[in-house]
């Protein structure tokens, strides 16, 4: 419940607004209840982000389970764009923005990125025929996923899942995915 | 100078941290100097974002000047990704994030998006041969540009211009741009 409060504050206002006091207020608890579980505000942030990352990793693993190569990459990209809900995308964007100035966020984001890269690279290695530029393909996939996530926040009326799926299709197909 | 202070605070800490008091402190001025120029904090924000948008529009217009169709689209995408410096990309990301909760940012972003869409759609109409799905192509271009911008913030060591250009090329070419 405390971590839900952290996630909500971070997603809507950014990680700078996450303090023990504000989290306690949002959770309807006293600050001593919050500090009973965590020693510091940074630990609270780390724990919340780690939970989000573990959830994402579990969902991504489930999305690609049993799939190889192109089928796995496509399922992974579809999950990344369409799987997490809007609140989760907002939290993710807050992590990326916050990682510029908060080392606790930077460390968690780097760990997630390393895991993600391994997963994508493994699937790219399974492609048949192999791509001419495997590293370039990994980069292109990252850009497509990031673009669809950020784009969801740009328009005042977010794109429908169908519209996202159409763009994803149009961008992935020429890449052999 | 006051607007530079607003831009710096917003780019590094987000628009929520922009207050008359903090802007005055950052600019080394008194709050009465700041309020001599603007009536409110929101007007300060609007004026700063509008200046950024006008700069971007001027640069984008210059990038596509004299170019039509595919050449114009490619020049526009290259400018959007490689033209603005890191600080300008950070400020832009802060605008997108802030637009979720601040109507003054939402209004400016919507106005910019409408201008951008007109520009891209005009160039897409000049494509020869015409694309099978013009609206889908506009969406795909937006996703590619957004993806390259957001990606710049994800890794702890941002991609080199060369790496960005390579990905841009790989994604644009199959689209006929």
Short mmCIF file of C-alpha atoms in Angstrom, two decimals:
data_model
loop_
_atom_site.label_atom_id
_atom_site.label_comp_id
_atom_site.label_asym_id
_atom_site.label_seq_id
_atom_site.Cartn_x
_atom_site.Cartn_y
_atom_site.Cartn_z
CA UNK A 1 0.00 0.00 0.00
CA UNK A 2 2.91 2.28 0.79
CA UNK A 3 4.55 1.34 -2.50
CA UNK A 4 1.28 1.96 -4.31
CA UNK A 5 1.30 5.46 -2.86
CA UNK A 6 4.90 5.99 -4.01
CA UNK A 7 4.01 4.75 -7.50
CA UNK A 8 1.00 7.04 -7.74
CA UNK A 9 2.89 10.13 -6.59
CA UNK A 10 5.83 9.39 -8.90
CA UNK A 11 3.64 8.63 -11.91
CA UNK A 12 1.55 11.76 -11.56
CA UNK A 13 4.02 14.26 -10.09
CA UNK A 14 7.49 12.80 -10.55
CA UNK A 15 9.94 11.22 -8.13
CA UNK A 16 11.02 14.58 -6.75
CA UNK A 17 7.66 14.80 -5.03
CA UNK A 18 8.16 11.47 -3.28
CA UNK A 19 8.95 12.12 0.39
CA UNK A 20 8.22 10.02 3.47
CA UNK A 21 5.76 12.66 4.61
CA UNK A 22 3.81 12.80 1.34
CA UNK A 23 3.77 9.03 0.99
CA UNK A 24 2.42 8.68 4.52
CA UNK A 25 -0.28 11.26 3.80
CA UNK A 26 -1.26 9.54 0.54
CA UNK A 27 -1.37 6.12 2.20
CA UNK A 28 -3.37 7.48 5.14
CA UNK A 29 -0.64 6.34 7.54
CA UNK A 30 1.77 8.02 9.92
CA UNK A 31 5.38 8.59 8.90
CA UNK A 32 6.45 6.13 11.60
CA UNK A 33 4.43 3.39 9.90
CA UNK A 34 6.25 4.15 6.65
CA UNK A 35 9.68 4.25 8.29
CA UNK A 36 8.90 1.00 10.09
CA UNK A 37 9.23 -0.75 6.72
CA UNK A 38 11.98 1.27 5.06
CA UNK A 39 14.95 3.10 6.46
CA UNK A 40 14.98 5.99 4.05
CA UNK A 41 13.14 7.75 1.29
CA UNK A 42 15.62 6.31 -1.24
CA UNK A 43 14.97 2.81 -0.06
CA UNK A 44 11.26 3.44 -0.50
CA UNK A 45 11.87 4.59 -4.06
CA UNK A 46 14.17 1.67 -4.81
CA UNK A 47 11.71 -0.87 -3.46
CA UNK A 48 8.84 0.59 -5.47
CA UNK A 49 10.80 0.74 -8.72
CA UNK A 50 12.14 -2.75 -8.19
CA UNK A 51 8.62 -4.08 -7.72
CA UNK A 52 7.56 -2.38 -10.97
CA UNK A 53 10.56 -3.83 -12.77
CA UNK A 54 9.91 -7.33 -11.43
CA UNK A 55 6.31 -7.08 -12.57
CA UNK A 56 7.47 -5.97 -16.03
CA UNK A 57 10.03 -8.73 -16.26
CA UNK A 58 7.44 -11.33 -15.30
CA UNK A 59 4.99 -10.01 -17.91
CA UNK A 60 7.67 -9.81 -20.62
CA UNK A 61 8.87 -13.34 -19.88
CA UNK A 62 5.28 -14.58 -20.07
CA UNK A 63 4.74 -12.74 -23.38
CA UNK A 64 7.70 -14.44 -25.07
CA UNK A 65 7.35 -17.83 -23.36
CA UNK A 66 7.78 -20.61 -25.90
CA UNK A 67 8.46 -18.18 -28.76
CA UNK A 68 11.71 -17.81 -30.65
CA UNK A 69 13.26 -15.27 -33.02
CA UNK A 70 10.85 -13.05 -34.93
CA UNK A 71 7.76 -14.35 -33.13
CA UNK A 72 9.40 -13.63 -29.77
CA UNK A 73 10.52 -10.13 -30.77
CA UNK A 74 7.09 -9.24 -32.06
CA UNK A 75 5.38 -10.55 -28.92
CA UNK A 76 7.87 -8.65 -26.76
CA UNK A 77 7.35 -5.38 -28.64
CA UNK A 78 3.58 -5.78 -28.52
CA UNK A 79 3.70 -6.43 -24.80
CA UNK A 80 5.98 -3.43 -24.15
CA UNK A 81 3.67 -1.08 -26.01
CA UNK A 82 0.24 -2.50 -25.25
CA UNK A 83 0.74 -4.58 -22.11
CA UNK A 84 1.47 -2.14 -19.28
CA UNK A 85 -1.45 0.16 -18.51
CA UNK A 86 -1.31 3.93 -18.76
CA UNK A 87 -0.35 4.32 -15.10
CA UNK A 88 2.53 1.92 -15.53
CA UNK A 89 3.74 3.80 -18.62
CA UNK A 90 3.56 7.04 -16.65
CA UNK A 91 5.58 5.54 -13.83
CA UNK A 92 8.13 4.31 -16.34
CA UNK A 93 8.46 7.74 -17.91
CA UNK A 94 8.94 9.19 -14.42
CA UNK A 95 11.74 6.67 -13.84
CA UNK A 96 13.46 7.66 -17.10
CA UNK A 97 13.12 11.37 -16.38
CA UNK A 98 14.15 10.96 -12.75
CA UNK A 99 17.18 8.84 -13.62
CA UNK A 100 18.82 12.02 -14.92
CA UNK A 101 19.19 13.36 -11.40
CA UNK A 102 18.60 10.46 -8.97
CA UNK A 103 21.25 7.78 -8.76
CA UNK A 104 18.86 5.30 -7.14
CA UNK A 105 16.65 5.49 -10.26
CA UNK A 106 19.65 5.40 -12.59
CA UNK A 107 20.87 2.16 -11.00
CA UNK A 108 17.49 0.43 -11.29
CA UNK A 109 16.99 1.63 -14.86
CA UNK A 110 20.47 0.45 -15.87
CA UNK A 111 19.78 -2.98 -14.38
CA UNK A 112 16.49 -3.22 -16.24
CA UNK A 113 18.08 -2.05 -19.50
CA UNK A 114 20.80 -4.71 -19.22
CA UNK A 115 18.16 -7.40 -18.69
CA UNK A 116 16.07 -6.10 -21.58
CA UNK A 117 19.08 -5.95 -23.92
CA UNK A 118 20.00 -9.55 -23.12
CA UNK A 119 16.47 -10.69 -23.85
CA UNK A 120 16.24 -8.80 -27.15
CA UNK A 121 19.74 -9.80 -28.26
CA UNK A 122 18.98 -13.45 -27.56
CA UNK A 123 15.88 -13.29 -29.75
CA UNK A 124 17.73 -11.38 -32.49
CA UNK A 125 20.36 -14.14 -32.57
CA UNK A 126 17.60 -16.64 -33.28
CA UNK A 127 16.39 -14.77 -36.37
CA UNK A 128 16.43 -16.79 -39.55
CA UNK A 129 17.79 -15.45 -41.83
CA UNK A 130 20.17 -13.55 -39.54
CA UNK A 131 19.92 -9.76 -39.89
CA UNK A 132 22.68 -7.86 -41.69
CA UNK A 133 23.20 -5.58 -38.67
CA UNK A 134 22.07 -7.29 -35.42
CA UNK A 135 23.12 -4.39 -33.17
CA UNK A 136 21.30 -1.93 -35.44
CA UNK A 137 18.18 -4.06 -35.26
CA UNK A 138 18.31 -4.07 -31.45
CA UNK A 139 18.59 -0.27 -31.52
CA UNK A 140 15.71 0.04 -33.98
CA UNK A 141 13.46 -2.13 -31.80
CA UNK A 142 14.27 0.01 -28.76
CA UNK A 143 13.43 3.17 -30.68
CA UNK A 144 10.11 1.79 -31.91
CA UNK A 145 9.03 0.74 -28.41
CA UNK A 146 10.19 4.00 -26.82
CA UNK A 147 8.49 6.01 -29.53
CA UNK A 148 5.15 4.32 -29.00
CA UNK A 149 5.41 4.83 -25.24
CA UNK A 150 6.34 8.52 -25.43
CA UNK A 151 3.82 9.17 -28.15
CA UNK A 152 1.08 8.04 -25.79
CA UNK A 153 1.79 11.11 -23.68
CA UNK A 154 2.06 13.70 -26.43
CA UNK A 155 -1.44 13.86 -27.80
CA UNK A 156 -4.26 15.07 -25.58
CA UNK A 157 -6.25 12.04 -26.75
CA UNK A 158 -3.95 9.00 -26.64
CA UNK A 159 -3.89 6.64 -29.59
CA UNK A 160 -6.16 3.61 -29.50
CA UNK A 161 -4.54 0.16 -29.08
CA UNK A 162 -5.56 -0.54 -32.68
CA UNK A 163 -3.72 2.54 -33.96
CA UNK A 164 -0.63 1.62 -31.95
CA UNK A 165 -0.74 -1.91 -33.24
CA UNK A 166 -0.98 -0.71 -36.85
CA UNK A 167 2.09 1.51 -36.48
CA UNK A 168 4.00 -1.23 -34.69
CA UNK A 169 3.19 -3.61 -37.54
CA UNK A 170 4.24 -1.08 -40.20
CA UNK A 171 7.58 -0.48 -38.49
CA UNK A 172 8.41 -4.07 -37.50
CA UNK A 173 7.55 -5.83 -40.76
CA UNK A 174 10.29 -4.22 -42.91
CA UNK A 175 12.81 -5.15 -40.20
CA UNK A 176 11.99 -8.84 -40.72
CA UNK A 177 10.29 -9.08 -37.33
CA UNK B 1 17.55 35.60 -18.59
CA UNK B 2 14.46 34.90 -16.52
CA UNK B 3 13.18 32.54 -19.20
CA UNK B 4 16.57 30.85 -19.33
CA UNK B 5 16.23 30.21 -15.61
CA UNK B 6 12.74 28.76 -16.12
CA UNK B 7 14.03 26.52 -18.92
CA UNK B 8 16.92 25.25 -16.82
CA UNK B 9 14.77 24.48 -13.79
CA UNK B 10 12.11 22.78 -15.91
CA UNK B 11 14.63 20.74 -17.93
CA UNK B 12 16.50 19.48 -14.90
CA UNK B 13 13.76 19.28 -12.26
CA UNK B 14 10.43 19.47 -14.06
CA UNK B 15 7.86 22.22 -14.36
CA UNK B 16 6.46 21.53 -10.88
CA UNK B 17 9.62 23.05 -9.48
CA UNK B 18 9.13 26.28 -11.41
CA UNK B 19 7.96 28.98 -9.00
CA UNK B 20 8.49 32.74 -9.09
CA UNK B 21 10.70 32.42 -6.01
CA UNK B 22 12.95 29.71 -7.44
CA UNK B 23 13.21 31.41 -10.80
CA UNK B 24 14.24 34.65 -9.11
CA UNK B 25 16.84 32.81 -7.04
CA UNK B 26 18.23 31.04 -10.13
CA UNK B 27 18.34 34.26 -12.12
CA UNK B 28 19.96 36.14 -9.23
CA UNK B 29 17.09 38.60 -9.18
CA UNK B 30 14.37 39.58 -6.75
CA UNK B 31 10.86 38.24 -7.14
CA UNK B 32 9.66 41.77 -7.90
CA UNK B 33 11.98 41.91 -10.91
CA UNK B 34 10.44 38.66 -12.17
CA UNK B 35 6.87 39.79 -11.56
CA UNK B 36 7.64 43.11 -13.26
CA UNK B 37 7.74 41.17 -16.55
CA UNK B 38 5.05 38.57 -15.98
CA UNK B 39 1.87 38.60 -13.99
CA UNK B 40 1.92 35.03 -12.83
CA UNK B 41 3.93 31.84 -12.62
CA UNK B 42 1.79 30.33 -15.39
CA UNK B 43 2.51 33.26 -17.67
CA UNK B 44 6.21 32.75 -17.03
CA UNK B 45 5.88 29.10 -17.99
CA UNK B 46 3.81 29.88 -21.08
CA UNK B 47 6.26 32.51 -22.27
CA UNK B 48 9.24 30.19 -21.82
CA UNK B 49 7.60 27.26 -23.59
CA UNK B 50 6.39 29.51 -26.38
CA UNK B 51 9.92 30.79 -26.93
CA UNK B 52 11.19 27.20 -27.11
CA UNK B 53 8.45 26.30 -29.57
CA UNK B 54 9.15 29.31 -31.75
CA UNK B 55 12.84 28.40 -31.81
CA UNK B 56 11.97 24.84 -32.79
CA UNK B 57 9.57 25.98 -35.49
CA UNK B 58 12.20 28.31 -36.94
CA UNK B 59 14.80 25.54 -36.97
CA UNK B 60 12.40 23.00 -38.47
CA UNK B 61 11.32 25.45 -41.18
CA UNK B 62 14.97 26.13 -41.99
CA UNK B 63 15.73 22.39 -42.13
CA UNK B 64 13.05 21.71 -44.74
CA UNK B 65 13.39 24.98 -46.68
CA UNK B 66 13.36 24.28 -50.41
CA UNK B 67 12.82 20.54 -49.90
CA UNK B 68 9.76 18.58 -50.90
CA UNK B 69 8.31 15.14 -50.17
CA UNK B 70 10.76 12.47 -49.06
CA UNK B 71 13.74 14.84 -48.91
CA UNK B 72 11.77 17.21 -46.70
CA UNK B 73 10.56 14.45 -44.39
CA UNK B 74 14.04 13.06 -43.99
CA UNK B 75 15.51 16.50 -43.27
CA UNK B 76 12.74 17.19 -40.76
CA UNK B 77 13.26 13.88 -38.93
CA UNK B 78 17.03 14.42 -38.85
CA UNK B 79 16.58 17.89 -37.45
CA UNK B 80 14.09 16.70 -34.80
CA UNK B 81 16.44 14.01 -33.57
CA UNK B 82 19.86 15.57 -34.04
CA UNK B 83 19.17 19.31 -34.18
CA UNK B 84 18.06 20.37 -30.70
CA UNK B 85 20.77 19.97 -28.07
CA UNK B 86 20.44 17.74 -25.03
CA UNK B 87 19.12 20.56 -22.87
CA UNK B 88 16.43 21.33 -25.41
CA UNK B 89 15.41 17.66 -25.57
CA UNK B 90 15.23 17.60 -21.77
CA UNK B 91 13.04 20.67 -21.75
CA UNK B 92 10.80 19.07 -24.35
CA UNK B 93 10.45 15.89 -22.31
CA UNK B 94 9.55 18.05 -19.30
CA UNK B 95 6.84 19.73 -21.38
CA UNK B 96 5.40 16.36 -22.43
CA UNK B 97 5.48 15.01 -18.89
CA UNK B 98 4.14 18.24 -17.41
CA UNK B 99 1.32 18.46 -19.96
CA UNK B 100 -0.36 15.59 -18.11
CA UNK B 101 -1.12 17.82 -15.16
CA UNK B 102 -0.62 21.45 -16.26
CA UNK B 103 -3.16 22.91 -18.66
CA UNK B 104 -0.79 25.73 -19.68
CA UNK B 105 1.70 23.13 -20.96
CA UNK B 106 -1.06 21.04 -22.54
CA UNK B 107 -2.26 24.04 -24.56
CA UNK B 108 1.21 24.90 -25.86
CA UNK B 109 2.00 21.28 -26.69
CA UNK B 110 -1.31 20.85 -28.53
CA UNK B 111 -0.59 23.98 -30.57
CA UNK B 112 2.88 22.71 -31.45
CA UNK B 113 1.55 19.25 -32.34
CA UNK B 114 -1.04 20.76 -34.68
CA UNK B 115 1.66 22.78 -36.43
CA UNK B 116 3.95 19.76 -36.66
CA UNK B 117 1.18 17.54 -38.05
CA UNK B 118 0.38 20.09 -40.75
CA UNK B 119 4.02 20.26 -41.76
CA UNK B 120 4.47 16.48 -41.89
CA UNK B 121 1.15 15.89 -43.64
CA UNK B 122 2.02 18.47 -46.29
CA UNK B 123 5.30 16.70 -47.02
CA UNK B 124 3.63 13.27 -47.02
CA UNK B 125 1.16 14.54 -49.65
CA UNK B 126 4.10 15.42 -51.89
CA UNK B 127 5.51 11.87 -51.81
CA UNK B 128 5.85 10.26 -55.20
CA UNK B 129 4.67 7.54 -55.38
CA UNK B 130 1.99 8.35 -52.80
CA UNK B 131 2.07 6.06 -49.76
CA UNK B 132 -0.61 3.37 -49.38
CA UNK B 133 -1.52 4.68 -45.91
CA UNK B 134 -0.62 8.39 -45.53
CA UNK B 135 -2.03 8.69 -42.00
CA UNK B 136 -0.14 5.57 -40.93
CA UNK B 137 3.07 7.02 -42.35
CA UNK B 138 2.57 10.23 -40.36
CA UNK B 139 2.09 8.12 -37.21
CA UNK B 140 5.19 6.04 -37.96
CA UNK B 141 7.33 9.16 -38.42
CA UNK B 142 6.11 10.54 -35.10
CA UNK B 143 6.97 7.27 -33.37
CA UNK B 144 10.46 7.17 -34.85
CA UNK B 145 11.25 10.72 -33.80
CA UNK B 146 9.78 10.28 -30.32
CA UNK B 147 11.62 7.01 -29.88
CA UNK B 148 14.98 8.53 -30.71
CA UNK B 149 14.33 11.43 -28.33
CA UNK B 150 13.23 9.26 -25.39
CA UNK B 151 15.97 6.74 -26.02
CA UNK B 152 18.52 9.47 -25.49
CA UNK B 153 17.45 9.57 -21.84
CA UNK B 154 17.29 5.87 -21.13
CA UNK B 155 20.89 4.80 -21.38
CA UNK B 156 23.42 6.19 -18.93
CA UNK B 157 25.69 6.91 -21.91
CA UNK B 158 23.55 8.52 -24.63
CA UNK B 159 23.90 7.28 -28.20
CA UNK B 160 26.29 9.07 -30.49
CA UNK B 161 24.83 11.17 -33.33
CA UNK B 162 26.23 8.58 -35.73
CA UNK B 163 24.37 5.75 -33.99
CA UNK B 164 21.14 7.77 -34.00
CA UNK B 165 21.55 8.58 -37.65
CA UNK B 166 22.09 4.91 -38.51
CA UNK B 167 18.88 3.87 -36.73
CA UNK B 168 16.96 6.74 -38.29
CA UNK B 169 18.16 5.65 -41.72
CA UNK B 170 17.24 2.00 -41.08
CA UNK B 171 13.73 2.95 -40.00
CA UNK B 172 13.00 5.64 -42.60
CA UNK B 173 14.26 3.87 -45.71
CA UNK B 174 11.66 1.05 -45.74
CA UNK B 175 8.93 3.69 -45.35
CA UNK B 176 9.99 5.27 -48.64
CA UNK B 177 11.38 8.35 -46.92
#
